mmCIF file of C-alpha atoms in Angstrom:
data_model
loop_
_atom_site.group_PDB
_atom_site.id
_atom_site.type_symbol
_atom_site.label_atom_id
_atom_site.label_comp_id
_atom_site.label_asym_id
_atom_site.label_seq_id
_atom_site.Cartn_x
_atom_site.Cartn_y
_atom_site.Cartn_z
ATOM 1 C CA LEU A 1120 -39.783 64.348 106.673
ATOM 2 C CA SER A 1121 -41.265 63.611 103.252
ATOM 3 C CA ARG A 1122 -44.826 63.978 104.591
ATOM 4 C CA LEU A 1123 -44.147 67.074 106.696
ATOM 5 C CA VAL A 1124 -45.841 70.257 105.474
ATOM 6 C CA LEU A 1125 -45.357 73.706 107.002
ATOM 7 C CA GLU A 1126 -48.054 76.373 106.960
ATOM 8 C CA VAL A 1127 -46.443 79.794 107.376
ATOM 9 C CA ASP A 1128 -48.318 82.998 108.247
ATOM 10 C CA PHE A 1129 -46.249 86.069 107.432
ATOM 11 C CA PRO A 1130 -46.871 89.312 109.389
ATOM 12 C CA LEU A 1131 -47.563 92.464 107.406
ATOM 13 C CA ASP A 1132 -44.200 93.990 108.374
ATOM 14 C CA TYR A 1133 -42.144 90.839 107.551
ATOM 15 C CA PRO A 1134 -39.162 90.603 107.714
ATOM 16 C CA SER A 1135 -38.727 93.629 109.973
ATOM 17 C CA GLY A 1136 -39.583 93.364 113.665
ATOM 18 C CA SER A 1137 -42.055 90.482 113.749
ATOM 19 C CA ILE A 1138 -41.839 86.689 113.692
ATOM 20 C CA CYS A 1139 -43.910 84.532 111.360
ATOM 21 C CA GLN A 1140 -46.235 81.834 112.708
ATOM 22 C CA VAL A 1141 -45.565 78.237 111.623
ATOM 23 C CA ARG A 1142 -47.870 75.192 111.837
ATOM 24 C CA ALA A 1143 -46.387 71.739 111.192
ATOM 25 C CA ILE A 1144 -48.641 69.241 109.397
ATOM 26 C CA ASN A 1145 -47.423 65.629 109.339
ATOM 27 C CA ASN A 1146 -49.326 62.946 107.391
ATOM 28 C CA GLY A 1147 -52.181 65.410 106.986
ATOM 29 C CA GLU A 1148 -52.548 66.057 110.742
ATOM 30 C CA PHE A 1149 -51.484 68.993 112.878
ATOM 31 C CA HIS A 1150 -48.281 68.107 114.786
ATOM 32 C CA SER A 1151 -48.306 70.179 117.982
ATOM 33 C CA SER A 1152 -44.859 69.139 119.239
ATOM 34 C CA ALA A 1153 -43.034 70.094 116.029
ATOM 35 C CA SER A 1154 -45.036 73.327 115.788
ATOM 36 C CA GLU A 1155 -44.110 74.269 119.353
ATOM 37 C CA LYS A 1156 -40.422 73.449 118.808
ATOM 38 C CA ILE A 1157 -40.265 75.612 115.675
ATOM 39 C CA SER A 1158 -42.148 78.471 117.366
ATOM 40 C CA SER A 1159 -39.831 78.276 120.381
ATOM 41 C CA TYR A 1160 -36.773 78.388 118.110
ATOM 42 C CA LEU A 1161 -38.079 81.409 116.191
ATOM 43 C CA GLN A 1162 -38.729 83.366 119.401
ATOM 44 C CA SER A 1163 -34.947 83.716 119.713
ATOM 45 C CA PHE A 1164 -34.848 85.879 116.607
ATOM 46 C CA ILE A 1165 -36.128 89.290 115.646
ATOM 47 C CA GLY A 1166 -35.977 91.072 112.325
ATOM 48 C CA CYS A 1167 -35.058 87.909 110.431
ATOM 49 C CA GLU A 1168 -36.312 86.116 107.347
ATOM 50 C CA CYS A 1169 -37.787 83.219 109.280
ATOM 51 C CA LEU A 1170 -38.377 80.813 106.382
ATOM 52 C CA GLU A 1171 -34.656 80.223 105.879
ATOM 53 C CA LEU A 1172 -34.228 79.797 109.647
ATOM 54 C CA VAL A 1173 -36.979 77.154 109.766
ATOM 55 C CA ILE A 1174 -35.421 75.189 106.890
ATOM 56 C CA ASP A 1175 -32.017 75.274 108.622
ATOM 57 C CA TRP A 1176 -33.605 74.142 111.903
ATOM 58 C CA LEU A 1177 -35.395 71.231 110.209
ATOM 59 C CA SER A 1178 -32.146 70.169 108.562
ATOM 60 C CA ASP A 1179 -30.288 70.227 111.887
ATOM 61 C CA ASN A 1180 -33.110 68.478 113.796
ATOM 62 C CA ARG A 1181 -34.560 66.121 111.198
ATOM 63 C CA GLY A 1182 -34.045 63.106 113.455
ATOM 64 C CA THR A 1183 -35.876 64.566 116.465
ATOM 65 C CA CYS A 1184 -38.218 67.304 115.248
ATOM 66 C CA LEU A 1185 -41.256 64.984 115.205
ATOM 67 C CA SER A 1186 -40.543 63.464 118.624
ATOM 68 C CA SER A 1187 -41.848 64.752 121.957
ATOM 69 C CA ALA A 1188 -39.478 66.997 123.901
ATOM 70 C CA SER A 1189 -38.135 65.849 127.251
ATOM 71 C CA SER A 1190 -38.047 68.513 129.974
ATOM 72 C CA ASN A 1191 -35.399 66.509 131.853
ATOM 73 C CA ASP A 1192 -33.130 66.534 128.799
ATOM 74 C CA ALA A 1193 -33.643 70.276 128.411
ATOM 75 C CA SER A 1194 -32.712 70.894 132.053
ATOM 76 C CA ALA A 1195 -29.582 68.750 131.704
ATOM 77 C CA ASP A 1196 -28.537 70.656 128.580
ATOM 78 C CA THR A 1197 -28.637 74.004 130.402
ATOM 79 C CA ALA A 1198 -27.061 72.909 133.713
ATOM 80 C CA GLY A 1199 -24.154 75.214 134.599
ATOM 81 C CA LYS A 1200 -25.021 77.517 131.703
ATOM 82 C CA VAL A 1201 -26.550 80.971 131.442
ATOM 83 C CA GLU A 1202 -28.768 82.386 128.738
ATOM 84 C CA CYS A 1203 -26.910 84.739 126.429
ATOM 85 C CA TYR A 1204 -27.927 86.535 123.244
ATOM 86 C CA ILE A 1205 -26.051 86.363 119.954
ATOM 87 C CA LEU A 1206 -26.101 89.088 117.302
ATOM 88 C CA ARG A 1207 -24.434 88.217 113.993
ATOM 89 C CA TYR A 1208 -23.343 90.787 111.435
ATOM 90 C CA ASN A 1209 -22.081 90.234 107.900
ATOM 91 C CA HIS A 1210 -18.815 91.842 108.954
ATOM 92 C CA LEU A 1211 -17.434 94.131 111.667
ATOM 93 C CA LEU A 1212 -14.181 95.959 110.993
ATOM 94 C CA SER A 1213 -11.893 97.228 113.741
ATOM 95 C CA GLY A 1214 -10.216 100.622 113.669
ATOM 96 C CA PRO A 1215 -11.114 104.301 114.151
ATOM 97 C CA GLU A 1216 -11.619 104.751 110.403
ATOM 98 C CA HIS A 1217 -14.689 102.489 110.514
ATOM 99 C CA LYS A 1218 -17.277 104.971 111.762
ATOM 100 C CA LYS A 1219 -20.268 102.630 112.005
ATOM 101 C CA GLU A 1220 -18.396 100.063 114.071
ATOM 102 C CA LYS A 1221 -17.078 102.808 116.375
ATOM 103 C CA ALA A 1222 -20.650 104.043 116.833
ATOM 104 C CA MET A 1223 -21.684 100.471 117.721
ATOM 105 C CA VAL A 1224 -19.013 100.240 120.420
ATOM 106 C CA ASP A 1225 -19.994 103.635 121.831
ATOM 107 C CA ALA A 1226 -23.690 102.685 121.841
ATOM 108 C CA ALA A 1227 -22.964 99.454 123.724
ATOM 109 C CA LYS A 1228 -20.955 101.332 126.361
ATOM 110 C CA LYS A 1229 -23.660 103.983 126.744
ATOM 111 C CA ALA A 1230 -26.288 101.261 127.208
ATOM 112 C CA LYS A 1231 -24.010 99.451 129.705
ATOM 113 C CA LEU A 1232 -24.365 96.315 127.580
ATOM 114 C CA GLN A 1233 -22.461 93.353 129.046
ATOM 115 C CA GLY A 1234 -20.531 90.965 126.789
ATOM 116 C CA GLY A 1235 -18.003 90.822 123.984
ATOM 117 C CA LEU A 1236 -17.454 91.640 120.327
ATOM 118 C CA LEU A 1237 -15.711 89.497 117.711
ATOM 119 C CA TRP A 1238 -14.345 91.511 114.781
ATOM 120 C CA GLY A 1239 -14.219 90.046 111.284
ATOM 121 C CA THR A 1240 -16.516 88.088 108.988
ATOM 122 C CA PRO A 1241 -18.926 87.291 110.435
ATOM 123 C CA GLY A 1242 -18.915 89.872 113.208
ATOM 124 C CA ILE A 1243 -20.420 88.646 116.463
ATOM 125 C CA VAL A 1244 -21.738 90.418 119.545
ATOM 126 C CA VAL A 1245 -22.340 88.183 122.577
ATOM 127 C CA VAL A 1246 -24.621 89.718 125.207
ATOM 128 C CA VAL A 1247 -24.319 88.123 128.653
ATOM 129 C CA PRO A 1248 -26.183 88.547 131.983
ATOM 130 C CA PRO A 1249 -27.087 90.747 133.699
ATOM 131 C CA SER A 1250 -27.954 92.283 130.318
ATOM 132 C CA THR A 1251 -31.320 90.925 129.197
ATOM 133 C CA GLU A 1252 -32.999 89.811 125.981
ATOM 134 C CA GLU A 1253 -34.740 93.186 125.858
ATOM 135 C CA ASP A 1254 -31.357 94.926 126.144
ATOM 136 C CA ALA A 1255 -30.043 92.813 123.250
ATOM 137 C CA LYS A 1256 -33.064 93.592 121.072
ATOM 138 C CA GLU A 1257 -32.826 97.300 121.811
ATOM 139 C CA TYR A 1258 -29.142 97.225 120.889
ATOM 140 C CA ALA A 1259 -29.936 95.337 117.668
ATOM 141 C CA ALA A 1260 -32.444 98.055 116.748
ATOM 142 C CA GLU A 1261 -29.912 100.771 117.540
ATOM 143 C CA THR A 1262 -27.210 99.166 115.396
ATOM 144 C CA ARG A 1263 -29.691 98.919 112.515
ATOM 145 C CA ASP A 1264 -30.213 102.671 112.830
ATOM 146 C CA ILE A 1265 -26.418 103.084 112.771
ATOM 147 C CA GLY A 1266 -26.319 101.111 109.507
ATOM 148 C CA LYS A 1267 -25.096 97.708 110.761
ATOM 149 C CA ARG A 1268 -27.944 95.216 110.544
ATOM 150 C CA PRO A 1269 -27.716 91.985 112.583
ATOM 151 C CA ASP A 1270 -29.410 88.854 111.275
ATOM 152 C CA GLY A 1271 -31.453 88.707 114.478
ATOM 153 C CA VAL A 1272 -31.090 88.120 118.206
ATOM 154 C CA GLN A 1273 -30.602 84.446 119.041
ATOM 155 C CA SER A 1274 -30.888 83.044 122.548
ATOM 156 C CA MET A 1275 -28.153 80.551 123.373
ATOM 157 C CA HIS A 1276 -26.900 78.970 126.609
ATOM 158 C CA LEU A 1277 -23.162 79.327 127.265
ATOM 159 C CA PRO A 1278 -21.234 77.857 130.209
ATOM 160 C CA GLU A 1279 -21.022 80.319 133.091
ATOM 161 C CA SER A 1280 -17.422 79.296 133.829
ATOM 162 C CA GLY A 1281 -16.423 79.915 130.188
ATOM 163 C CA ILE A 1282 -17.984 83.375 130.161
ATOM 164 C CA GLU A 1283 -16.116 84.297 133.320
ATOM 165 C CA GLU A 1284 -12.811 82.898 132.039
ATOM 166 C CA ALA A 1285 -13.221 84.790 128.760
ATOM 167 C CA GLY A 1286 -13.723 88.048 130.680
ATOM 168 C CA LEU A 1287 -17.178 88.806 129.308
ATOM 169 C CA GLY A 1288 -19.176 91.167 131.482
ATOM 170 C CA GLY A 1289 -19.029 91.539 135.254
ATOM 171 C CA LEU A 1290 -15.950 92.819 137.067
ATOM 172 C CA ALA A 1291 -13.719 92.283 134.019
ATOM 173 C CA GLN A 1292 -15.900 94.661 132.008
ATOM 174 C CA GLN A 1293 -15.907 97.240 134.803
ATOM 175 C CA LYS A 1294 -12.098 97.212 134.698
ATOM 176 C CA ARG A 1295 -12.320 97.930 130.934
ATOM 177 C CA GLY A 1296 -14.348 101.045 131.663
ATOM 178 C CA GLY A 1297 -17.618 99.426 130.613
ATOM 179 C CA LYS A 1298 -16.496 98.482 127.096
ATOM 180 C CA LEU A 1299 -17.397 95.201 125.441
ATOM 181 C CA GLN A 1300 -14.582 92.662 125.466
ATOM 182 C CA ASN A 1301 -12.649 92.661 122.173
ATOM 183 C CA MET A 1302 -12.656 88.965 121.314
ATOM 184 C CA GLU A 1303 -10.642 86.747 119.048
ATOM 185 C CA THR A 1304 -11.946 83.355 117.983
ATOM 186 C CA ALA A 1305 -9.909 81.791 120.803
ATOM 187 C CA THR A 1306 -11.692 84.062 123.311
ATOM 188 C CA LEU A 1307 -15.067 83.023 121.987
ATOM 189 C CA ARG A 1308 -13.993 79.369 122.135
ATOM 190 C CA THR A 1309 -13.150 79.883 125.815
ATOM 191 C CA ALA A 1310 -16.581 81.433 126.388
ATOM 192 C CA CYS A 1311 -18.072 78.291 124.818
ATOM 193 C CA GLY A 1312 -16.167 76.113 127.275
ATOM 194 C CA GLY A 1313 -13.987 74.685 124.488
ATOM 195 C CA ASP A 1314 -17.065 73.110 122.854
ATOM 196 C CA GLU A 1315 -16.405 73.292 119.102
ATOM 197 C CA ASP A 1316 -20.019 72.494 118.181
ATOM 198 C CA LEU A 1317 -21.248 75.314 120.407
ATOM 199 C CA LEU A 1318 -18.631 77.633 118.931
ATOM 200 C CA ARG A 1319 -19.849 76.869 115.406
ATOM 201 C CA SER A 1320 -23.432 77.504 116.510
ATOM 202 C CA VAL A 1321 -22.470 80.898 117.930
ATOM 203 C CA LEU A 1322 -20.620 81.761 114.708
ATOM 204 C CA GLY A 1323 -23.564 80.517 112.635
ATOM 205 C CA VAL A 1324 -21.388 78.140 110.620
ATOM 206 C CA ARG A 1325 -21.548 74.369 110.105
#
């Protein structure tokens, strides 16, 4: 990637609710495939500092970022999976004495948000269907108003069977009175279908 140059256009309200525009220039020429891949990746986030995200993405995809994407490969990667939305927080602390976290739980129930919550550092909220990307973004905005700022809303495909086994959303959530599932790391691992790489991606760790 020694000859890859990125041109970044920052919106006036960066890094609040907008996403920066990135153009990839390789060997002095515009590289449409890499530009599209980066733009597609950034669409999963809102309210983030995108430059750091782009650098992380390039590091993780340095072997393939300049190659053409295969639609067949993409379809195979998402077979048996559903699109979920990940919100990461610096930390989320359990207990009635933590007023902001309690307000987050109440807001999720009021919005009928489907999914689960992992307490600790980092704190993770996993939003699952039938809740939508718009629902996740609205919840992210609401938690910012509460005083708990997520690092964005990331789209990620999780195995449908894992989500069901972990009790995220659906009938299991109805039985909990509409509350998000209180998860441990083992619960989140189940939701990821036992895939450790996917688990690390959800947690935002390497």
